[in-house]
Coordinates of C-alpha atoms and ligand atoms in Angstrom, one line a residue:
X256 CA 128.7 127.0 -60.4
X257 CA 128.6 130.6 -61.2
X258 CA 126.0 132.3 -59.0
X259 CA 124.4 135.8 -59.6
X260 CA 123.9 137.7 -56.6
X261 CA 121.9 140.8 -56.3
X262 CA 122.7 143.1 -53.7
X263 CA 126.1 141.8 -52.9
X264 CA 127.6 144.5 -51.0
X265 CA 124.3 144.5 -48.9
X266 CA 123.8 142.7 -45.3
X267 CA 122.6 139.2 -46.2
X268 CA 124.7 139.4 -49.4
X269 CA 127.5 140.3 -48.3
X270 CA 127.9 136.8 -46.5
X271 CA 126.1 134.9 -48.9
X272 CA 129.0 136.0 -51.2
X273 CA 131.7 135.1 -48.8
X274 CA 129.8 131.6 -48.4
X275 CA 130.1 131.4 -52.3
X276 CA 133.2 131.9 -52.8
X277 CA 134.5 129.8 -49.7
X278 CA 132.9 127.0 -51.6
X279 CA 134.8 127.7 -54.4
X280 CA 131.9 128.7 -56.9
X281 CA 132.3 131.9 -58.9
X282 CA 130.4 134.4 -58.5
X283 CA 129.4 138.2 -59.6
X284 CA 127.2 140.2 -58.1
X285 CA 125.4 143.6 -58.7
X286 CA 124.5 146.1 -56.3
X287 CA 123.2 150.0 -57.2
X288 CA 125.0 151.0 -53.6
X289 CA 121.6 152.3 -53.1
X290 CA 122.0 155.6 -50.8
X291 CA 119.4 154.7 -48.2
X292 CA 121.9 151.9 -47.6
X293 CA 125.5 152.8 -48.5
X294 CA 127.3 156.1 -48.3
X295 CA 130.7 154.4 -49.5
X296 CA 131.5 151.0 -51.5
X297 CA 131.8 148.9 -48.2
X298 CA 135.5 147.8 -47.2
X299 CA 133.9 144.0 -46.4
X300 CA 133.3 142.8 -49.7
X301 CA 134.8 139.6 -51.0
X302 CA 137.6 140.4 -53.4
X303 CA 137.1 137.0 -54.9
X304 CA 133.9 138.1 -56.4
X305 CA 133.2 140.1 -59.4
X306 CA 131.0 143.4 -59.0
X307 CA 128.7 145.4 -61.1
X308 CA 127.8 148.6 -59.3
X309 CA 124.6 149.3 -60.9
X310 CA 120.7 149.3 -60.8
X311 CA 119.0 146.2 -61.4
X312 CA 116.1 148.2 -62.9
X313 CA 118.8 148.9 -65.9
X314 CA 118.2 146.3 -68.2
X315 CA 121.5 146.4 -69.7
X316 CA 123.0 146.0 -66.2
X317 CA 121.1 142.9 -65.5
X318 CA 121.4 141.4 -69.5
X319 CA 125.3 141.7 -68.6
X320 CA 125.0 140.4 -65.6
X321 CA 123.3 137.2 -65.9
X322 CA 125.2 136.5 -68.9
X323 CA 126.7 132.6 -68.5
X324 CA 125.1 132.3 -65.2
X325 CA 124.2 129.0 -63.3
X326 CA 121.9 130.3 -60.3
X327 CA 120.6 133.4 -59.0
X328 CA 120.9 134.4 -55.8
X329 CA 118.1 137.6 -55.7
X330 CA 118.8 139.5 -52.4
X331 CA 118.5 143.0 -53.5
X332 CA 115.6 144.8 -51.6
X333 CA 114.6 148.0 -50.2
X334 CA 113.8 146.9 -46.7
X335 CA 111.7 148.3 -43.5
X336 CA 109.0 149.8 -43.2
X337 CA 110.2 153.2 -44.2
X338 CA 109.8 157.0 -43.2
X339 CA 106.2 156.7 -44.7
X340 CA 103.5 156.1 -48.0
X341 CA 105.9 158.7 -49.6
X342 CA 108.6 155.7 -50.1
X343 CA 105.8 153.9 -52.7
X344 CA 107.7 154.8 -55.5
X345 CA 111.2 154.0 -54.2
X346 CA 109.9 150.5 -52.7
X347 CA 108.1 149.1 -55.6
X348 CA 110.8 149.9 -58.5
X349 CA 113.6 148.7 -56.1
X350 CA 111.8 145.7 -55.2
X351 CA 109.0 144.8 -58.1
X352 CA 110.4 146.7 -61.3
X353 CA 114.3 145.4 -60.2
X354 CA 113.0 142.0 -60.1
X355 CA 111.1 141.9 -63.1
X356 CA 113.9 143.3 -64.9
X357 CA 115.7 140.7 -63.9
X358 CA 113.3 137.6 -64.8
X359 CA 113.2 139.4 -68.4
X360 CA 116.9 139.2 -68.6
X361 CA 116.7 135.7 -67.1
X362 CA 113.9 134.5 -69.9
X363 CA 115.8 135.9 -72.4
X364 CA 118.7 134.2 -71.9
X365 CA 116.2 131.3 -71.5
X366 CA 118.0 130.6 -68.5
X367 CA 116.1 127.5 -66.7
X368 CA 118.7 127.0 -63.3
X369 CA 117.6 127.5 -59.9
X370 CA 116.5 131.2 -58.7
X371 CA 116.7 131.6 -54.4
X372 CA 114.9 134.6 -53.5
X373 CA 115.4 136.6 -49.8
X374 CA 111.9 137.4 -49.2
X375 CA 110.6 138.3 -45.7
X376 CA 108.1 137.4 -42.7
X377 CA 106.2 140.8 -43.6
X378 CA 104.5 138.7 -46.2
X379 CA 102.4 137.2 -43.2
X380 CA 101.0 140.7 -41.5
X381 CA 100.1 139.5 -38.0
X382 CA 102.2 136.1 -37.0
X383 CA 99.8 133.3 -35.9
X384 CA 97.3 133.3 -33.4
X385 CA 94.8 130.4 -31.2
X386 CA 92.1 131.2 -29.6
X387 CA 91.0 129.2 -26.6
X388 CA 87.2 128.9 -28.1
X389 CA 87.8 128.8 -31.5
X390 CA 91.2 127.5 -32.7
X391 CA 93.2 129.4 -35.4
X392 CA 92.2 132.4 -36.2
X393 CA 93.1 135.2 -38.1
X394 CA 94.1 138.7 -36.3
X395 CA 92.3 141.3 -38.1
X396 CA 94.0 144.6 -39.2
X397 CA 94.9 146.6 -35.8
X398 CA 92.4 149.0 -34.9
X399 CA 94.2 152.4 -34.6
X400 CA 91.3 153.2 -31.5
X401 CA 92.7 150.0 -29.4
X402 CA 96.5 151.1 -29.9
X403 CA 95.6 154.9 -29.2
X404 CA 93.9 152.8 -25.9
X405 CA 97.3 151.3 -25.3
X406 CA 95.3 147.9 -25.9
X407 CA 98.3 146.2 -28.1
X408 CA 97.3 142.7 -28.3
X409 CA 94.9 141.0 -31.0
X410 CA 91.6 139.6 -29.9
X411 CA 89.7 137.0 -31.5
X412 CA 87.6 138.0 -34.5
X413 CA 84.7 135.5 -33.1
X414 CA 84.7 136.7 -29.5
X415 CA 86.8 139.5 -28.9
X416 CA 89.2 137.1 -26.0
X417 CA 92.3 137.2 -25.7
X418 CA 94.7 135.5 -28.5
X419 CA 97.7 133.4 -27.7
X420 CA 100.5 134.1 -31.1
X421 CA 102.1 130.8 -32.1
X422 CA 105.3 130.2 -34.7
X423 CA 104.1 131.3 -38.1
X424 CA 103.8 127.8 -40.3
X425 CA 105.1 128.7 -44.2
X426 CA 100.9 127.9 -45.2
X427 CA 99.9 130.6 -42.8
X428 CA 97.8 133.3 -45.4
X429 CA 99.5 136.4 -46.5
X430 CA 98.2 139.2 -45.3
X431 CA 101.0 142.0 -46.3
X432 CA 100.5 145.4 -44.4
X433 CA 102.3 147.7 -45.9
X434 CA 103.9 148.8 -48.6
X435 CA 107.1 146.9 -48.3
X436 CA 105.9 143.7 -47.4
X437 CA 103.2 144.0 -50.2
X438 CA 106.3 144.4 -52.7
X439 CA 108.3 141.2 -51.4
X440 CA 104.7 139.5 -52.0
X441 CA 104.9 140.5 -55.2
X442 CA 109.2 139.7 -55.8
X443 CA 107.6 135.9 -54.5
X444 CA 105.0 135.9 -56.9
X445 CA 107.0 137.2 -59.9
X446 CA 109.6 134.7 -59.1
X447 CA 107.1 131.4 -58.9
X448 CA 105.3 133.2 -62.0
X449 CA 108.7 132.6 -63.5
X450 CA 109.8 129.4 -62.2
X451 CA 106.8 127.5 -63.4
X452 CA 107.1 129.2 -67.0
X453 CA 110.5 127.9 -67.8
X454 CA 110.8 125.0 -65.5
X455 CA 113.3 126.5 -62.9
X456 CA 113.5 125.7 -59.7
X457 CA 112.6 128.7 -57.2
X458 CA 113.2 128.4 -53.1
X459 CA 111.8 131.7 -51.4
X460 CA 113.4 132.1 -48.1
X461 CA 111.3 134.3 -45.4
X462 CA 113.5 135.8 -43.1
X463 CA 112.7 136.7 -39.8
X464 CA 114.7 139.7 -38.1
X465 CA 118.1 139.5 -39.6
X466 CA 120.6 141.1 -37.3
X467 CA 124.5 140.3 -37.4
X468 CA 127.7 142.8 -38.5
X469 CA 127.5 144.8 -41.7
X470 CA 123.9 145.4 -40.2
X471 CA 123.9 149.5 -41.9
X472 CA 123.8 151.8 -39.0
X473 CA 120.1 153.9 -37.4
X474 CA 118.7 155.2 -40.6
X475 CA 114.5 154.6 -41.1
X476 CA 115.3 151.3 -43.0
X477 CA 117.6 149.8 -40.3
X478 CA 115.8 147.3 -38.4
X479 CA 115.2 147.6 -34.5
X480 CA 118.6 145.3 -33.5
X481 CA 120.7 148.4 -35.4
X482 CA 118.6 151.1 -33.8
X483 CA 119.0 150.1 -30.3
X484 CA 122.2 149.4 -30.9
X485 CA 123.3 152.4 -32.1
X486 CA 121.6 154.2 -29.2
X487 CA 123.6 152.2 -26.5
X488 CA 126.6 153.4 -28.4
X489 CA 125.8 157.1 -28.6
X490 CA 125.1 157.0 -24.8
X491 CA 121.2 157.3 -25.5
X492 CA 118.2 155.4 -24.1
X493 CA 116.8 153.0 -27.0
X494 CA 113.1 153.4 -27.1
X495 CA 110.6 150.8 -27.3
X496 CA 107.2 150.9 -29.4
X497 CA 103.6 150.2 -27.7
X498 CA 104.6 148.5 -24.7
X499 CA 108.2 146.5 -25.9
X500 CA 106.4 143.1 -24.9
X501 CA 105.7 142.2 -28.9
X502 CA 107.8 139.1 -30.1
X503 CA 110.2 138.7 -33.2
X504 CA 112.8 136.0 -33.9
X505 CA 115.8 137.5 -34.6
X506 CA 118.4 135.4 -36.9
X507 CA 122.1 136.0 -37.2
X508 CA 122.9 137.1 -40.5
X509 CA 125.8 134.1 -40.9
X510 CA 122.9 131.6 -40.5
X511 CA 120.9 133.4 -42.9
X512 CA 123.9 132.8 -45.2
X513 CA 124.3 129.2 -44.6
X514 CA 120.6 128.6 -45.6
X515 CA 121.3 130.4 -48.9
X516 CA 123.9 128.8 -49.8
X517 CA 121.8 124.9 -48.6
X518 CA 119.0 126.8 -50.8
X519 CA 121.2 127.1 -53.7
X520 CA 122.5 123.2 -53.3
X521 CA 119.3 121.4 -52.9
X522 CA 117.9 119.0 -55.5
X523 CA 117.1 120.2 -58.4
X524 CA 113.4 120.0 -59.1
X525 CA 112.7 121.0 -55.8
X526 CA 110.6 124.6 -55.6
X527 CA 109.6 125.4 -51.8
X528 CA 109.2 128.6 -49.4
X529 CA 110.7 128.2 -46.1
X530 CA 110.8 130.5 -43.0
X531 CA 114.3 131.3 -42.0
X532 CA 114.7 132.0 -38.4
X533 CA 116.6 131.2 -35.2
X534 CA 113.7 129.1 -33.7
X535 CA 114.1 131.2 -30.2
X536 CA 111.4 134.4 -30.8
X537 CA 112.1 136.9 -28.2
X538 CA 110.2 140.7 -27.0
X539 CA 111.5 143.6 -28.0
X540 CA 112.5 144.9 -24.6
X541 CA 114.4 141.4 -24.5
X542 CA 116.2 142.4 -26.9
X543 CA 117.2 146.3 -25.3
X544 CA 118.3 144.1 -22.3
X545 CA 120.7 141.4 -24.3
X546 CA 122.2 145.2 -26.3
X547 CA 122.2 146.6 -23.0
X548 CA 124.6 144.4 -21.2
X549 CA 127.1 145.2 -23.4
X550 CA 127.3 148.6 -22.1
X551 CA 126.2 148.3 -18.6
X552 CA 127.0 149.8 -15.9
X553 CA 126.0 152.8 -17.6
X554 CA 123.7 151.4 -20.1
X555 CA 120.5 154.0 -19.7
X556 CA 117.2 152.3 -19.3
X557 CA 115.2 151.7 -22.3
X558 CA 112.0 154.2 -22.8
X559 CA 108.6 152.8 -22.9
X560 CA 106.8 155.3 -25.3
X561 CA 103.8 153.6 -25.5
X562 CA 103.8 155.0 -29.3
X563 CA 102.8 152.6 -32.3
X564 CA 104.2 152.5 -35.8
X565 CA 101.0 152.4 -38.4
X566 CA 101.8 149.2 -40.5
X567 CA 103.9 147.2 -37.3
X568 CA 102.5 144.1 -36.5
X569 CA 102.3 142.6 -32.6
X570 CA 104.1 139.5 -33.0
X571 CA 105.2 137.3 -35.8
X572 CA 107.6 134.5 -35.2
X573 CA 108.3 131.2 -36.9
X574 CA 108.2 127.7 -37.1
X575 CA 111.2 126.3 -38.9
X576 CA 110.9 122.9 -39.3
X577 CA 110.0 123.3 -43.2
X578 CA 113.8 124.8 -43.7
X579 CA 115.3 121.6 -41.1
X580 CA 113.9 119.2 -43.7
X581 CA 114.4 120.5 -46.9
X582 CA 117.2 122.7 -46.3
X583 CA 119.0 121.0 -43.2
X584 CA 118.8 124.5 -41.6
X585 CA 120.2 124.5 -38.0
X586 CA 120.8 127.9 -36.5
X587 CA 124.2 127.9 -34.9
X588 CA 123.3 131.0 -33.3
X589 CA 120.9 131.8 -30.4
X590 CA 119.5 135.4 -30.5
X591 CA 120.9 135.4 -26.5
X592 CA 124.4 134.4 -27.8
X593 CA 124.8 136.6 -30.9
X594 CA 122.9 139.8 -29.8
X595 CA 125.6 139.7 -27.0
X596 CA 128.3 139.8 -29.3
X597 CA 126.2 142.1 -31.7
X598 CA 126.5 144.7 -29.2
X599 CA 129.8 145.3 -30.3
X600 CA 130.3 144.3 -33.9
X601 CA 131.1 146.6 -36.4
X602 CA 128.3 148.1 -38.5
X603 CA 128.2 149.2 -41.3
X604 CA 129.9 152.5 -41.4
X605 CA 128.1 155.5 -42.8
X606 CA 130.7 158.0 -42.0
X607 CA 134.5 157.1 -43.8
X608 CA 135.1 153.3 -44.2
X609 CA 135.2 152.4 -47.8
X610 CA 135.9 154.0 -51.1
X611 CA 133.4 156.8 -52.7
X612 CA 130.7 155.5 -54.4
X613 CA 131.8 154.8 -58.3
X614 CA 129.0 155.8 -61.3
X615 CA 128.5 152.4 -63.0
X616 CA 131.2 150.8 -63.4
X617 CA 132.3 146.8 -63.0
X618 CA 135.0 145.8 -60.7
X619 CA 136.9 142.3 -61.6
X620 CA 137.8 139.7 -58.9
X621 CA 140.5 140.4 -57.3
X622 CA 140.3 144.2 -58.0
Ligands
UD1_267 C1 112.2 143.6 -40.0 C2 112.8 144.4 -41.1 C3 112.2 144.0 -42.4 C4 112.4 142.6 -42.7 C5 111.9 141.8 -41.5 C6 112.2 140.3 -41.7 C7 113.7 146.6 -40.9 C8 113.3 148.0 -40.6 N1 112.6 145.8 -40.9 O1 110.8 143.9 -39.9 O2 112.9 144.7 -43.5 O3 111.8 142.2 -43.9 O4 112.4 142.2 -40.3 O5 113.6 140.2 -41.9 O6 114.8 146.3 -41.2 N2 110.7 148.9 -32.6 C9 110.9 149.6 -31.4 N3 111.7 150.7 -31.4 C10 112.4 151.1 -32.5 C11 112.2 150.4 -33.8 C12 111.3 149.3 -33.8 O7 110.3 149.2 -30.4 O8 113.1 152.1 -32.4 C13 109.8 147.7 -32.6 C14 108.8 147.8 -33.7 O9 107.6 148.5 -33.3 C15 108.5 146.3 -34.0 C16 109.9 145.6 -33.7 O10 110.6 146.6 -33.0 O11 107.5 145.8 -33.1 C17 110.6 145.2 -34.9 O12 110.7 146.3 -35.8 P1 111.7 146.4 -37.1 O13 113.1 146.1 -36.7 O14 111.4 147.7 -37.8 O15 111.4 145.1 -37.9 P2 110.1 144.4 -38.5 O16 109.0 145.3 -38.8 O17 109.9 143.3 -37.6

């Protein structure tokens, strides 16, 4: 099979790549080295694969790209929640115009194989909550007067209690919060749009917090696994939002891979959306602590700021028995397990690993 994947020098595909080619499928990939994520062409990437360093939003680029193709393996994505609304522009051409670029070169080509998308848990907003009284129920938008109170958690819409969150079930309603997560909305929607028009199958995986080597290092887009990380490293105390008590499920990036690549090998008609996480949510200040051990004894105490991020949401974490069943997706992975080791995996290096950053240009396998 030859297999496009978009953002292949990225984090997740990166090692959806090496998972390719270890199978023995061809496969070229295109990635615009995007400077919020990449100083340098990374030194990891599989020199198996063929790369196309360019912007998906370049319809030549893409028509090139997809040209013979048997799958598509969509991973590119500006990810995070950003520095702020100033990001709009950068957010939805990276994530909606890029992927509709891409389905035009795709429908051109009347290309009718499977399309895997890496979509994300922001689609959901708030994760899922119960209320004692009055069952599900849906956490309305935080109320910036509560946080500036300190008062983090959700409380019922019907009787203001208090809310216990559950593991997010792939039917939950989207309820996107921000600007990033309302553009991977749209990349799912675009892609289903796509799939039902020319009779291709289309498998949207949500991931939960991806962590894992290659993660790029602290910069505004890197998720909060990176940040403390690179904290503990420079000596410095990480520091947790509101009260470090809200959950997340954090998923190693190889089993990320291995779902994408069950994704791309499932039957054929088959089109489905399926969390992808480790099963194990944790807190955030859990998190600090597995980091932490790595460094200790000298591992300085993680800082309570009691601050909020406008846009966060308290807890979202999953329930992945969709992706055990369709996808036979068993995290080998415990967030306990890899964070440990995480601590100490290389990241991806901002400063001098790599070469310079080519204009467009194509490199063959093997190059
Ligand atoms: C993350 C990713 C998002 C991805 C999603 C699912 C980033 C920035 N976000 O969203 O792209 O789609 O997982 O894979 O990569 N926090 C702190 N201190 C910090 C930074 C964050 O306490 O210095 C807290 C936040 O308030 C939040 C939690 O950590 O409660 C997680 O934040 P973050 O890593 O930014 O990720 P998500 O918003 O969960």
């Amino acid at each position: 099979m030859r297999v496009l994947v978009t953002g292949g020098a990225g984090f997740v595909g990166s090692f959806v790549i090496d998972g390719l080619v270890a199978a023995g499928h061809d496969v070229i990939a295109v990635d615009s080295l995007h400077p919020h994520a990449h100083r340098r062409v990374p030194d990891y990437l599989n020199p198996r694969a063929e790369y196309v360093w360019g912007d998906l939003r370049d319809a030549a680029v893409v028509r090139t790209a997809v040209a013979g193709i048997d799958a598509v393996s969509h991973q590119a994505s500006m990810v995070g929640l950003g520095v702020d609304f100033g990001d709009v522009l950068d957010y939805v051409t990276n994530n909606d115009l890029a992927t509709a670029t891409l389905l035009a070169a795709l429908h051109e080509q009347r290309f009718t194989g499977r399309i895997v998308l890496g979509s994300s848990m922001v689609v959901y907003g708030e994760g899922r909550y119960r209320c004692r009284d009055h069952g599900i129920v849906r956490a309305g938008p935080r109320d910036p007067r509560r946080l500036d109170r300190a008062e983090w958690e959700p409380t019922c819409p019907c009787c203001g209690r208090a809310l216990v969150a559950e593991p997010v079930p792939e039917e939950a309603s989207v309820d996107p919060r921000n600007v990033y997560a309302a553009t991977k909305l749209h990349q799912e929607h675009l892609v289903e749009a796509y799939g039902r028009e020319h009779g291709s199958s289309t498998i949207v995986l949500r991931y939960h917090n991806v962590y894992g080597p290659r993660m790029p290092a602290q910069t505004p887009y890197a998720g909060v696994a990176s940040i403390f990380r690179s904290a503990y490293q420079a000596g410095e105390a990480p520091r947790l939002y509101e009260d470090g008590a809200q959950k997340r499920d954090f998923v190693h990036v190889s089993d990320v891979a291995r779902a994408n690549i069950a994704a791309l090998r499932v039957a054929p008609e088959l089109s489905t959306t399926c969390n992808i996480a480790s099963g194990h949510p944790v807190e955030i200040r859990r998190v600090a602590a597995a980091l932490a051990a790595a460094y200790e004894p000298c591992a300085p105490e993680p800082v309570v700021t009691g601050r909020y991020r406008i846009g966060d949401v308290r807890h979202v974490f999953a329930s992945i028995e969709r992706a055990r069943d369709v996808l036979g997706f068993s995290p080998a992975i415990t967030p306990e397990q890899g964070l440990r080791e995480f601590a100490v995996a290389p990241l991806r290096d901002f400063g001098n690993a790599g070469r310079p950053v080519p204009g467009l240009e194509r490199s063959a396998p093997g190059a």
